[in-house]
Short mmCIF file of C-alpha atoms in Angstrom, two decimals:
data_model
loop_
_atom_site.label_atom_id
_atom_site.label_comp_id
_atom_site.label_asym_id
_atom_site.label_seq_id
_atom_site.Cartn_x
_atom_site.Cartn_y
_atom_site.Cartn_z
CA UNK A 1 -2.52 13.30 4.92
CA UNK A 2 -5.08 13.04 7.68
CA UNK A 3 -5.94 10.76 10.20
CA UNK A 4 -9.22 10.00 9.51
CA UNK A 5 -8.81 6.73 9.57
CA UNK A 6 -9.15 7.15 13.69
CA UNK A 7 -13.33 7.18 12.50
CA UNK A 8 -13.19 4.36 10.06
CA UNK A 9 -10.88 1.47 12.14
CA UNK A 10 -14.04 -0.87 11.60
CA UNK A 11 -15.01 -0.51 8.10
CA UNK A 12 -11.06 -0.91 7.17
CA UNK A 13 -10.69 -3.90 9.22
CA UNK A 14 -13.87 -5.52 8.13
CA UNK A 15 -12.93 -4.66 4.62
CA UNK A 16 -8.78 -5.83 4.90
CA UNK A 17 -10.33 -9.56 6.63
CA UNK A 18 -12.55 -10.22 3.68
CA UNK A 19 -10.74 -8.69 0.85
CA UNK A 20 -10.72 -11.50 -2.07
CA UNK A 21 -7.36 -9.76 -3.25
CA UNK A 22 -5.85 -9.76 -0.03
CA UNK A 23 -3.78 -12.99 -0.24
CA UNK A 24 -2.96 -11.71 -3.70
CA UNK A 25 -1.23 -8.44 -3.03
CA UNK A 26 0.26 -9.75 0.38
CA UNK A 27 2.19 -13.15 -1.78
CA UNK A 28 3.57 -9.88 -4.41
CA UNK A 29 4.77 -8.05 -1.46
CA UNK A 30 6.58 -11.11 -0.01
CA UNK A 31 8.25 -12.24 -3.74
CA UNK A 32 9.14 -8.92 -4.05
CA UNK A 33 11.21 -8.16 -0.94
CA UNK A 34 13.82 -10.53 -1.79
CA UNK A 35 15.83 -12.43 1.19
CA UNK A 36 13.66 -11.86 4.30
CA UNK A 37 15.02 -14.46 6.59
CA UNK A 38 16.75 -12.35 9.46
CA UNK A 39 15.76 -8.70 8.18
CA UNK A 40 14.56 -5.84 9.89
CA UNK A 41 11.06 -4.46 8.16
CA UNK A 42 9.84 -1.02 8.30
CA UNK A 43 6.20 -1.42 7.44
CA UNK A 44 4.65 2.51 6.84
CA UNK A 45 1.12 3.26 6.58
CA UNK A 46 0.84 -0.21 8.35
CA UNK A 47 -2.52 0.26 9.51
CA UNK A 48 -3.56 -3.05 11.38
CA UNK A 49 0.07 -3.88 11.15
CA UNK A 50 -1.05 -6.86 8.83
CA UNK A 51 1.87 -6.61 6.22
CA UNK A 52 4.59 -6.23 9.02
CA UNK A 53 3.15 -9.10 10.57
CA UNK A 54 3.06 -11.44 8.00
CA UNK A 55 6.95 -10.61 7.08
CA UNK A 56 7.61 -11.61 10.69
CA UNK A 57 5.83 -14.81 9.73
CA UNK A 58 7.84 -15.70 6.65
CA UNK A 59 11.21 -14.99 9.06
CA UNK A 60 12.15 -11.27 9.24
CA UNK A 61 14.14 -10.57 12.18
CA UNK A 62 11.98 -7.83 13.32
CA UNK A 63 9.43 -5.31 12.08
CA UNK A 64 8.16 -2.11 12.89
CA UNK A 65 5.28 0.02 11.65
CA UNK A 66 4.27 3.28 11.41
CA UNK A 67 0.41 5.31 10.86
CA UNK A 68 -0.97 8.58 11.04
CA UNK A 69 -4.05 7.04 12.55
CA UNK A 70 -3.63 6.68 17.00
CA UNK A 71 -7.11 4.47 16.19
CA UNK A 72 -5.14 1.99 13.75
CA UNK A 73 -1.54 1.60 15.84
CA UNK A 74 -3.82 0.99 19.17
CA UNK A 75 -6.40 -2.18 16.77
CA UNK A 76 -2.31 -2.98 15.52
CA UNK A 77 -1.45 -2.93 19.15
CA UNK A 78 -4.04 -5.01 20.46
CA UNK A 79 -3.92 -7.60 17.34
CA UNK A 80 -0.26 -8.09 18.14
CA UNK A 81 -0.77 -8.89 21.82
CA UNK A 82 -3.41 -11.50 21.23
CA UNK A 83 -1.12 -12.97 18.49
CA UNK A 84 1.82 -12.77 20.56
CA UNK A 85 4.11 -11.36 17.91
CA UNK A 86 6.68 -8.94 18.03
CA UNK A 87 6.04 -6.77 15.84
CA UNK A 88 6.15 -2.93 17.36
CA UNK A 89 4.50 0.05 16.59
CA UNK A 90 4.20 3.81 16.35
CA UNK A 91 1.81 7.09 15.41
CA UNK A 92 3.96 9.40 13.13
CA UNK A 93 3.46 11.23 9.81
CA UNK A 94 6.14 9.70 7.34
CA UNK A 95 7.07 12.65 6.48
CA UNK A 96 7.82 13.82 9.95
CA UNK A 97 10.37 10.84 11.21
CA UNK A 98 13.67 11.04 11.76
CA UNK A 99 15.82 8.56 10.47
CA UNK A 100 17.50 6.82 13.77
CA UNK A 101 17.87 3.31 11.85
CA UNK A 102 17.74 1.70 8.53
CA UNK A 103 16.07 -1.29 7.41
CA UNK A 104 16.66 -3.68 4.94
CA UNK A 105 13.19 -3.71 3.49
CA UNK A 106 11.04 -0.66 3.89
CA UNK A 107 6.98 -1.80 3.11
CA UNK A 108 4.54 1.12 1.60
CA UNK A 109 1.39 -0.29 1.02
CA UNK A 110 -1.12 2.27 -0.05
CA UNK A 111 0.89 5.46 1.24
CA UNK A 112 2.25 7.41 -1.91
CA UNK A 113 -1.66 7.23 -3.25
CA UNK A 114 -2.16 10.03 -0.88
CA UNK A 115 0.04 12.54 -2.24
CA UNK A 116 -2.01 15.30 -3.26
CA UNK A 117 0.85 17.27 -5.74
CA UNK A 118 3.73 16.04 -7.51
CA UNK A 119 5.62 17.59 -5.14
CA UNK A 120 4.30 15.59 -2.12
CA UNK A 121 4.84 12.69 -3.70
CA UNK A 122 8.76 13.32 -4.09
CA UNK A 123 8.93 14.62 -0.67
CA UNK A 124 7.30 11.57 0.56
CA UNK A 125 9.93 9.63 -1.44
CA UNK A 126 12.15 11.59 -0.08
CA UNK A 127 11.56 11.18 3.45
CA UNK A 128 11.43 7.29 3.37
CA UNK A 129 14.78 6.81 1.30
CA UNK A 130 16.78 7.45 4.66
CA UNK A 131 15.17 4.78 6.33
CA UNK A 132 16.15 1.80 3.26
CA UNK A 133 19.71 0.47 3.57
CA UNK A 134 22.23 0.81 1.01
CA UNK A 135 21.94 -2.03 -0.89
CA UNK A 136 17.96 -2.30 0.26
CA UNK A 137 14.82 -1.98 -1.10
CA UNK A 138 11.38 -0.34 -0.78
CA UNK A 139 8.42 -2.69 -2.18
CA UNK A 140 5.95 -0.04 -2.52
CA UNK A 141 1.59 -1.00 -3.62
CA UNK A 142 -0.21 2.16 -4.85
CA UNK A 143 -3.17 3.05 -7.02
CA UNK A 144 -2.43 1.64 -10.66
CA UNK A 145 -1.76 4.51 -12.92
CA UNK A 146 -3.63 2.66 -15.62
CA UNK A 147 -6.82 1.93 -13.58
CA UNK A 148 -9.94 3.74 -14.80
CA UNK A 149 -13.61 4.23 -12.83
CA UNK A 150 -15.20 4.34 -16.43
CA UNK A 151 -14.07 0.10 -16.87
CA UNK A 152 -15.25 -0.73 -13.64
CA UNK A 153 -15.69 -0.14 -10.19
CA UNK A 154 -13.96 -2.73 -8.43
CA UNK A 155 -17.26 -2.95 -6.09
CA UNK A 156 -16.79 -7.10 -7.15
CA UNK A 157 -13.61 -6.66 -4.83
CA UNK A 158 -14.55 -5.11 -1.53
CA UNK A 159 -14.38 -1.50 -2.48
CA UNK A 160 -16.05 0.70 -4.71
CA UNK A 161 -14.56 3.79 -6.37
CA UNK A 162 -17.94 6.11 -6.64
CA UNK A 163 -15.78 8.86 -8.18
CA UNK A 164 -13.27 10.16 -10.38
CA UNK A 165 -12.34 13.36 -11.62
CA UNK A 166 -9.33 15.46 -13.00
CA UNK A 167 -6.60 16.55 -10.36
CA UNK A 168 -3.64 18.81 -10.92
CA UNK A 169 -1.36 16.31 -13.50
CA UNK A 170 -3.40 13.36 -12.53
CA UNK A 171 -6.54 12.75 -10.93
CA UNK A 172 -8.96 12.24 -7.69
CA UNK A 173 -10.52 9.27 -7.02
CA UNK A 174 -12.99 8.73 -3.82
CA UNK A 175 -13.30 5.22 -3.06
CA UNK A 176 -16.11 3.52 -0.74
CA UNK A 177 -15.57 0.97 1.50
CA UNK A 178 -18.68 -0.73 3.16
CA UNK A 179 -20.13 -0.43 6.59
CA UNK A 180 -22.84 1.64 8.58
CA UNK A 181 -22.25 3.72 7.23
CA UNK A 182 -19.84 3.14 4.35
CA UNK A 183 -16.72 4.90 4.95
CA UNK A 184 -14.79 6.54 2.23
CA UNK A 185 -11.08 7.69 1.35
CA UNK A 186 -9.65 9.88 -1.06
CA UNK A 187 -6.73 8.76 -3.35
CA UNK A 188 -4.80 10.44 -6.08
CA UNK A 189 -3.45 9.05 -9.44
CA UNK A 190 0.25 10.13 -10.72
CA UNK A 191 0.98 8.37 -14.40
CA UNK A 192 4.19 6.17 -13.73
CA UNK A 193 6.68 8.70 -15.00
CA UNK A 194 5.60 10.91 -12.32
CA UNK A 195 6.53 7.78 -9.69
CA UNK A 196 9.53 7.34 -11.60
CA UNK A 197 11.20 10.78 -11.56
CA UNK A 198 10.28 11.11 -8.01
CA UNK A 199 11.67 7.89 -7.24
CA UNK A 200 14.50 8.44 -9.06
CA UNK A 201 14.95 12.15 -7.67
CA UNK A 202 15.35 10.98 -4.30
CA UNK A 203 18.45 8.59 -4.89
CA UNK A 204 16.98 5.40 -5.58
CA UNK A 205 19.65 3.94 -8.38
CA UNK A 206 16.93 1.62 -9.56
CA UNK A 207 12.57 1.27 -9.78
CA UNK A 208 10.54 -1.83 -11.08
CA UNK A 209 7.18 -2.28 -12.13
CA UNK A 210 5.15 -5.23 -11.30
CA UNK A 211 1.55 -6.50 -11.82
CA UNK A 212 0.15 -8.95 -9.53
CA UNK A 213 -0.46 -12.00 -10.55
CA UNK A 214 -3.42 -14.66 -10.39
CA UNK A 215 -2.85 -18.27 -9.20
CA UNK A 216 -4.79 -21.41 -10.52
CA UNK A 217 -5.80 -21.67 -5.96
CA UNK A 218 -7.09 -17.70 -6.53
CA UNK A 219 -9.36 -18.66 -9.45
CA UNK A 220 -10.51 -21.83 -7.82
CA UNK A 221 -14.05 -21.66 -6.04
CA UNK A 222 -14.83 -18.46 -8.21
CA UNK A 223 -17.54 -17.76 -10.71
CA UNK A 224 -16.74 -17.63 -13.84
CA UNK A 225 -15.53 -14.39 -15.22
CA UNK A 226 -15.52 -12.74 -11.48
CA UNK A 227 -11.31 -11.65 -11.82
CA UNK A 228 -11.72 -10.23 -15.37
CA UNK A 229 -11.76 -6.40 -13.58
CA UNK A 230 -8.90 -6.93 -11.43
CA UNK A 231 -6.57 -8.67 -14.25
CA UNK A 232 -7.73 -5.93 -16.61
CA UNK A 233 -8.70 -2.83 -14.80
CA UNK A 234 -6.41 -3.75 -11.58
CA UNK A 235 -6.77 -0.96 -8.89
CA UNK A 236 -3.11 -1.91 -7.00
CA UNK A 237 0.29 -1.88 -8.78
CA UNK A 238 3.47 -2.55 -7.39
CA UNK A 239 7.04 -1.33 -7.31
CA UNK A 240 10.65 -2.07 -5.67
CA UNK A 241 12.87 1.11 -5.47
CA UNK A 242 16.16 -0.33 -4.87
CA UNK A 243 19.07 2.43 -2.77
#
C-alpha cells in the first residue's frame, strides 16, 4: 500500500461528497455494526474520517481512524474541527500498529481491496484482529468478488473502472475517479473463499456476506433504469467478521 492518496485528496473528496451510493453503503455499515450506542470505533483506511464520523453521529462513544495518506488525516483533521466532533486521528500503515486497545467495532471500508497477494490479504486480517474485542466485530466494504468491467463500468456512479486484467489468483482492476486531471487507484479482486480462509485463518470464529440494499427514497428522483448496474454488477460488498 502507498500513500498516494497525499496527490489525489481533491478528486477523492469531490468524488466521496457526490457519490449517489454514498448514503447507501454508509446505512449497510451502520445496520451492520450492531449496538453502537456507547462503543468505541476504530475506523481504518478512514480517509476523510467520514465513516468514523457518522458512527459518532448515530451514538458511538468514541472513534478513531487511521490512513496511510498524511494528506487525508490532515482534510480528516480539519473537517473534524469545523464540525466540532471528536473524532481523532492518525497516519499509520495497518499493518504496522500495535495493538494498545481494542474496540468494539473495527470499520474497513475499502482497505483489504489493496492487498496485492493472498498472502497480504491474511496478514492484513491478521493485523486488524487484535484491535476487535472478543465478542466484537469488524464490518468490512471491499471490491465485490462478483463484479465484472465487461457488464459495466460503474462510470453512472462516480467512478469508472477503465481496466481489468488477470492478477496472481484474482485480478487487477484500475479505477478512475474524475478531476483535472482524473485521478486513478489500483484495486485487486480475491473470489470470496479467498476472504473467507483468510478471515477465518486469523481467528475470526464467524464471517457474513451482505449485499447492499436499495430503498424506495434511493430510487426516488432517479431515471428510470439508472441502479440496474449497481443492483446487478455492484462494485462494493460487505462483510462482518465476528472475534
Amino acid at each position: 500500500m502507498t500513500a498516494h492518496y497525499d496527490n489525489m485528496v481533491d478528486q477523492y473528496v469531490a468524488y466521496a461528497s457526490s457519490s449517489p451510493t454514498r448514503p447507501i453503503e454508509m446505512r449497510t455499515m451502520l445496520q451492520l455494526a450492531g449496538e453502537i450506542e456507547g462503543r468505541s470505533v476504530l475506523d481504518l483506511a478512514c480517509g476523510s474520517g467520514y465513516y468514523g464520523r457518522e458512527f459518532l453521529r448515530h451514538g458511538a462513544g468514541c472513534a478513531h481512524g487511521v490512513d496511510l495518506s498524511q494528506g487525508m488525516i490532515d482534510y480528516a483533521r480539519a473537517l473534524s474541527a469545523d464540525r466540532g466532533d471528536d473524532m481523532t486521528f492518525e497516519v499509520n500503515d495497518v499493518t504496522a500498529m500495535h495493538a494498545t486497545a481494542e474496540h468494539d467495532i473495527v470499520l474497513a471500508a475499502y482497505l483489504f481491496n489493496y492487498a496485492q497477494s493472498l498472502h497480504a490479504l491474511q496478514q492484513m486480517f491478521e493485523s486488524v484482529i487484535p484491535h476487535v474485542k472478543r465478542g466484537g466485530r469488524l464490518v468490512v466494504q471491499t471490491l465485490n468478488p462478483e463484479f465484472r468491467m465487461a457488464l459495466g463500468n460503474y462510470s453512472a456512479y462516480g467512478v469508472k473502472a477503465i481496466e481489468e486484467v488477470p492478477w496472481r489468483e484474482g485480478a487487477r482492476l484500475v479505477f478512475e475517479f474524475p478531476g483535472s486531471p482524473p485521478a486513478r487507484i489500483t484495486n485487486y479482486r480475491w473470489a470470496r473463499e479467498h476472504y473467507e480462509h483468510a478471515i477465518r485463518s486469523a481467528g475470526f470464529r464467524a464471517v457474513s456476506w451482505h449485499e447492499p440494499h436499495l430503498l424506495e427514497t434511493d430510487i426516488r428522483g432517479r431515471p428510470a433504469g439508472y441502479w440496474e448496474g449497481y443492483v446487478h454488477n455492484c462494485m462494493s460488498v460487505n462483510l462482518v467478521c465476528e472475534r
